[in-house]
Coordinates of C-alpha atoms and ligand atoms in Angstrom, one line a residue:
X1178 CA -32.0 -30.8 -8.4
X1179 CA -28.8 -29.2 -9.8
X1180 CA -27.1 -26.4 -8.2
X1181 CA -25.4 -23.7 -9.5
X1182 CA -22.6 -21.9 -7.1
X1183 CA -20.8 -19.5 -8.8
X1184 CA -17.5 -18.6 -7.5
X1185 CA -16.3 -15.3 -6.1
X1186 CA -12.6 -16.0 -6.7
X1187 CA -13.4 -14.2 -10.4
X1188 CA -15.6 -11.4 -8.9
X1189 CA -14.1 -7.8 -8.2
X1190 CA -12.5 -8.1 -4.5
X1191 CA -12.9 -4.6 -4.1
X1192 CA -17.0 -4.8 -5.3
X1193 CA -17.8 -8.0 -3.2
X1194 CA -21.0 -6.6 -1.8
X1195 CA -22.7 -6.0 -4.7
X1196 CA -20.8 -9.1 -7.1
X1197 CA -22.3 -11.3 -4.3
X1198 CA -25.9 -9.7 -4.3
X1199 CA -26.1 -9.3 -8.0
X1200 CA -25.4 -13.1 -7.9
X1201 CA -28.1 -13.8 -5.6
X1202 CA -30.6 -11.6 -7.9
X1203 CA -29.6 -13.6 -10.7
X1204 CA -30.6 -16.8 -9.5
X1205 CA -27.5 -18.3 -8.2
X1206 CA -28.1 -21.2 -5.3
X1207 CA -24.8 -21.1 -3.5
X1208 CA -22.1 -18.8 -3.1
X1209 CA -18.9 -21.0 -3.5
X1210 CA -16.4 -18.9 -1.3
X1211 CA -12.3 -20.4 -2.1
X1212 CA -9.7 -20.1 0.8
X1213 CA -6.1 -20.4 -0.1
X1214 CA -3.3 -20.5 2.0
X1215 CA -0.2 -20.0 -0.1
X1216 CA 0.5 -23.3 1.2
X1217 CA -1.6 -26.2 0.2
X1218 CA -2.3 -24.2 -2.6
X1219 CA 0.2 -22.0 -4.7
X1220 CA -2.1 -19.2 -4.8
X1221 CA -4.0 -16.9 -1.8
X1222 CA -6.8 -15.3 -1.5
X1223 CA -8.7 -14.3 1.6
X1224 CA -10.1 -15.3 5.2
X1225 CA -12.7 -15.2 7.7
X1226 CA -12.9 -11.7 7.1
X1227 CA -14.3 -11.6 3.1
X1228 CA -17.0 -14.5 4.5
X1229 CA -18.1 -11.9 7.2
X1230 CA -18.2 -9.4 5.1
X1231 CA -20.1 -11.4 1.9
X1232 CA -22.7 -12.5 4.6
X1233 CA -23.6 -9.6 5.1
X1234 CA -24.9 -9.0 1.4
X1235 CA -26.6 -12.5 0.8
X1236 CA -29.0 -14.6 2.3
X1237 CA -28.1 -17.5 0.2
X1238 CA -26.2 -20.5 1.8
X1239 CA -21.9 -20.0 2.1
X1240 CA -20.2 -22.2 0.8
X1241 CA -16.8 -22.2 1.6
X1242 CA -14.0 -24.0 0.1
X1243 CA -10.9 -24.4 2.2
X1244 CA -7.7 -24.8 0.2
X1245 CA -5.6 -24.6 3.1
X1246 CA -3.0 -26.8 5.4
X1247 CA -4.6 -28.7 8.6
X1248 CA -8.3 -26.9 8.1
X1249 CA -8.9 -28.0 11.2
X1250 CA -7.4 -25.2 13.2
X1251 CA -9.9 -22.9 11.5
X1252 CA -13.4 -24.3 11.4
X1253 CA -14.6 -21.9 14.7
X1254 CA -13.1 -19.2 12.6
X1255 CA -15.2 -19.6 9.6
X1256 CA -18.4 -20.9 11.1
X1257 CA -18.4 -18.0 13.5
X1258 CA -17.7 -15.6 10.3
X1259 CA -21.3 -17.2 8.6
X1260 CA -20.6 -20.4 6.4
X1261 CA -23.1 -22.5 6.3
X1262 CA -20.8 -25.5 4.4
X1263 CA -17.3 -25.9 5.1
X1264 CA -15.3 -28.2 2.7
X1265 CA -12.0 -29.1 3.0
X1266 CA -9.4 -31.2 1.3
X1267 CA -8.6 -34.8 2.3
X1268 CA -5.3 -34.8 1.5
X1269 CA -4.5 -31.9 4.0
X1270 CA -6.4 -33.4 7.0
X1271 CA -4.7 -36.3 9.3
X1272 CA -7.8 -36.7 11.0
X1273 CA -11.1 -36.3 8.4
X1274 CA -13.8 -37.9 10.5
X1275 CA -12.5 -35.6 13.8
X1276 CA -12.6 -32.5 11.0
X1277 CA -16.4 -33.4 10.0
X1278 CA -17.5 -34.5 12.5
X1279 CA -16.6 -30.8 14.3
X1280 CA -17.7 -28.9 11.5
X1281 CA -21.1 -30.5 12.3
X1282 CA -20.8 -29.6 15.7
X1283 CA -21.3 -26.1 14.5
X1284 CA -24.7 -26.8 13.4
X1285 CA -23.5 -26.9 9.5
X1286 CA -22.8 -29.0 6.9
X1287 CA -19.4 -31.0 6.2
X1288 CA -17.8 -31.7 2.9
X1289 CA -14.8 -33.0 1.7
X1290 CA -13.0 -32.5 -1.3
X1291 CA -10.4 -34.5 -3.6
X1292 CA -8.0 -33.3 -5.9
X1293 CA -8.2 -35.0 -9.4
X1294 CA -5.7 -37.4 -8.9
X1295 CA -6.6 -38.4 -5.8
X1296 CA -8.7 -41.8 -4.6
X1297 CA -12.0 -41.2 -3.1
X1298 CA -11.3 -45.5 -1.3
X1299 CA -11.8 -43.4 2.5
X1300 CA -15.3 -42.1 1.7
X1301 CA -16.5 -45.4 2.6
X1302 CA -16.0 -45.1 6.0
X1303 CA -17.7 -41.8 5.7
X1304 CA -21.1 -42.0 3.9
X1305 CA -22.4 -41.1 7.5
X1306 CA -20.2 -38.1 8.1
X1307 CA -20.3 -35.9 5.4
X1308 CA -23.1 -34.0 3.6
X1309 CA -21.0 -32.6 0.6
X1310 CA -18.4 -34.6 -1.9
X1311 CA -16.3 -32.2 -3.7
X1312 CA -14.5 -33.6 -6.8
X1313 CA -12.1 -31.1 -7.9
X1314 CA -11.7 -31.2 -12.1
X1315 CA -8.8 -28.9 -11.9
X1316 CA -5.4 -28.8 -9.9
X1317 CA -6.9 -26.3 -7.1
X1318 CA -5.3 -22.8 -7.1
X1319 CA -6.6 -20.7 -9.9
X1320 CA -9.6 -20.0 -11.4
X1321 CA -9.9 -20.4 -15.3
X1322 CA -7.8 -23.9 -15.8
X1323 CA -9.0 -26.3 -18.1
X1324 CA -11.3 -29.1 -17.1
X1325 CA -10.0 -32.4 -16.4
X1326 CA -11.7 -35.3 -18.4
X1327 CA -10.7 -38.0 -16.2
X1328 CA -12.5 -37.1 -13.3
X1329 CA -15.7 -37.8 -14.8
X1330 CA -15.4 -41.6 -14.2
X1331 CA -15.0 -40.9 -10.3
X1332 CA -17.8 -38.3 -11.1
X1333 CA -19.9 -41.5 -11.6
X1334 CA -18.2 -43.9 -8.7
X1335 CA -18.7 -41.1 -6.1
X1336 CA -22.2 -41.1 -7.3
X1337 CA -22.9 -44.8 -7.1
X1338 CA -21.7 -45.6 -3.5
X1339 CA -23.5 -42.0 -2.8
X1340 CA -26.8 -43.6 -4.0
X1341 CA -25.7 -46.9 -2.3
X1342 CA -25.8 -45.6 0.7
X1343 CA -28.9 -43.7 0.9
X1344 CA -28.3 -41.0 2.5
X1345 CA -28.8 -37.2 1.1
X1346 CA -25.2 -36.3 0.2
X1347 CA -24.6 -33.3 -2.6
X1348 CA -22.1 -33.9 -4.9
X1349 CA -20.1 -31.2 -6.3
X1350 CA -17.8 -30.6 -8.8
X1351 CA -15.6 -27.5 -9.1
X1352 CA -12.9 -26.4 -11.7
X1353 CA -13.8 -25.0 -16.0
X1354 CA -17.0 -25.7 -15.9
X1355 CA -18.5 -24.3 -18.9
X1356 CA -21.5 -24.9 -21.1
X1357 CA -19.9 -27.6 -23.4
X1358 CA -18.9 -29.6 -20.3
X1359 CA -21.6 -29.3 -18.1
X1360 CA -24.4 -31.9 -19.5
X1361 CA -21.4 -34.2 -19.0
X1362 CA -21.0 -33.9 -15.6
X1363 CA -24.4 -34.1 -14.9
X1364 CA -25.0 -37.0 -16.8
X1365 CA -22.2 -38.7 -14.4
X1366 CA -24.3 -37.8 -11.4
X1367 CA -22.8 -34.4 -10.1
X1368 CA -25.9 -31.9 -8.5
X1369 CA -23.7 -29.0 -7.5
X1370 CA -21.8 -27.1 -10.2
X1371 CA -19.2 -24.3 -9.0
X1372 CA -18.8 -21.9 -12.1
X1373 CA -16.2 -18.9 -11.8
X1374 CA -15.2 -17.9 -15.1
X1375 CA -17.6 -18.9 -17.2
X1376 CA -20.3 -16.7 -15.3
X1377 CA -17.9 -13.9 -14.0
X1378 CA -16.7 -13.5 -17.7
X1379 CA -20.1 -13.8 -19.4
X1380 CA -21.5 -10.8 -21.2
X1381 CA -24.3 -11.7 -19.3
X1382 CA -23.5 -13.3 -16.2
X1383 CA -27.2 -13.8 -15.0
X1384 CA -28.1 -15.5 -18.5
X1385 CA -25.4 -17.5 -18.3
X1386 CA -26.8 -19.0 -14.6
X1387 CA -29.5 -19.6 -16.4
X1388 CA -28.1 -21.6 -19.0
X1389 CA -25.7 -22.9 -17.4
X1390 CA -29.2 -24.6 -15.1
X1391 CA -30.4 -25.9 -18.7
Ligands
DX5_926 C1 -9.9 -23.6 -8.0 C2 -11.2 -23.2 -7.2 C3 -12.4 -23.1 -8.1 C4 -12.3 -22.2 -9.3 C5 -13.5 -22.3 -10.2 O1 -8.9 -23.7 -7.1 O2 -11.5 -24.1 -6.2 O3 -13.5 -22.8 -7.3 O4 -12.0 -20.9 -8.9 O5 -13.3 -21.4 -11.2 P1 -13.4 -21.8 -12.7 O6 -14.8 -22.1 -12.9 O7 -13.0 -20.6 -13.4 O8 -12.5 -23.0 -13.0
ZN927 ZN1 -13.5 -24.0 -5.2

């Protein structure tokens, strides 16, 4: 079933409560929640706090998007704040399957993400680890970027060793999705589809959820 989780990153910061529950009126699934540091990412934008605060206007399921240095130090921090899916980058964790492994501990579900250029070869010592694959189709940082073609062929080998190995893993892609690229990366297996400017910029942002859905 495909997924749409819009992202706050292009909502008002200082109307959050209400962006977040108009989005939840409007038929979004997940709230895609992304945490820069200024750091592993050239950009930042908030913390613990904001996913306290934005779960306190939605009963859909949090899920936050950690652009930030050694995420390990912070998982307590945001499970306690409400997430119910932490992601995190593999190329800023030494130790992945320590980082999932504890994020599960917390009674929620692990994912890990990969920037577009970077090999997905360590997810398959992971199948049993993780419940989320994120493949970023953008340089992470910024909302609005254009989306990155070549991703869609490890769109497709993520999905095969996924299916491969039986277990339920989502797999989500994240960075200008729009309505002329999304059959695309569907049709290369991807169920979850983070959407920031294209439904924060919409006329019509719960139409366009439901567009977007097909
Ligand atoms: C990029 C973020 C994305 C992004 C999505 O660093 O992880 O979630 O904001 O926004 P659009 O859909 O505008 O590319
Ligand atoms: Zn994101």
């Amino acid at each position: 079933m495909i997924k749409i989780a819009p992202s706050i990153l292009s909502a008002d910061f200082a109307a959050m409560g209400e962006a977040v529950e108009r989005l939840e009126k409007n038929g979004a699934d997940y709230i895609h929640c992304d945490v820069m540091d200024g750091m592993f990412v050239p950009n930042i934008t908030f913390g613990p706090a904001m996913i306290a605060a934005v779960r306190k206007h939605t009963k859909l399921p949090l899920d936050v998007h950690l652009m930030i240095h050694q995420p390990e130090r912070y998982i307590d921090l945001f499970a306690d704040a409400g997430a119910d899916i932490i992601t995190f980058h593999a190329e800023a964790c030494t130790h992945i399957h320590r980082t999932l492994n504890a994020i599960r501990q917390r009674g929620i579900k692990a994912g890990l993400v990969f920037n577009p250029a970077t090999p997905v070869d360590c997810l398959k010592y992971l199948m049993d680890s993780v419940d989320m694959v994120l493949l970023m189709s953008v340089n992470p940082g910024f909302g609005g970027q254009k989306f990155i073609p070549a991703v869609l062929d490890k769109v497709a080998l993520v999905s095969g060793m996924i299916k491969e190995s039986g277990y339920a893993i989502e797999l989500e892609i994240d960075g200008g999705i729009n309505l002329d690229n999304i059959d695309t990366v569907l049709a290369a297996g991807a169920n979850v589809i983070v959407a920031g400017n294209t439904v924060f910029s919409a006329s019509d942002p719960a139409a366009m959820i439901i567009r977007l859905r097909g």
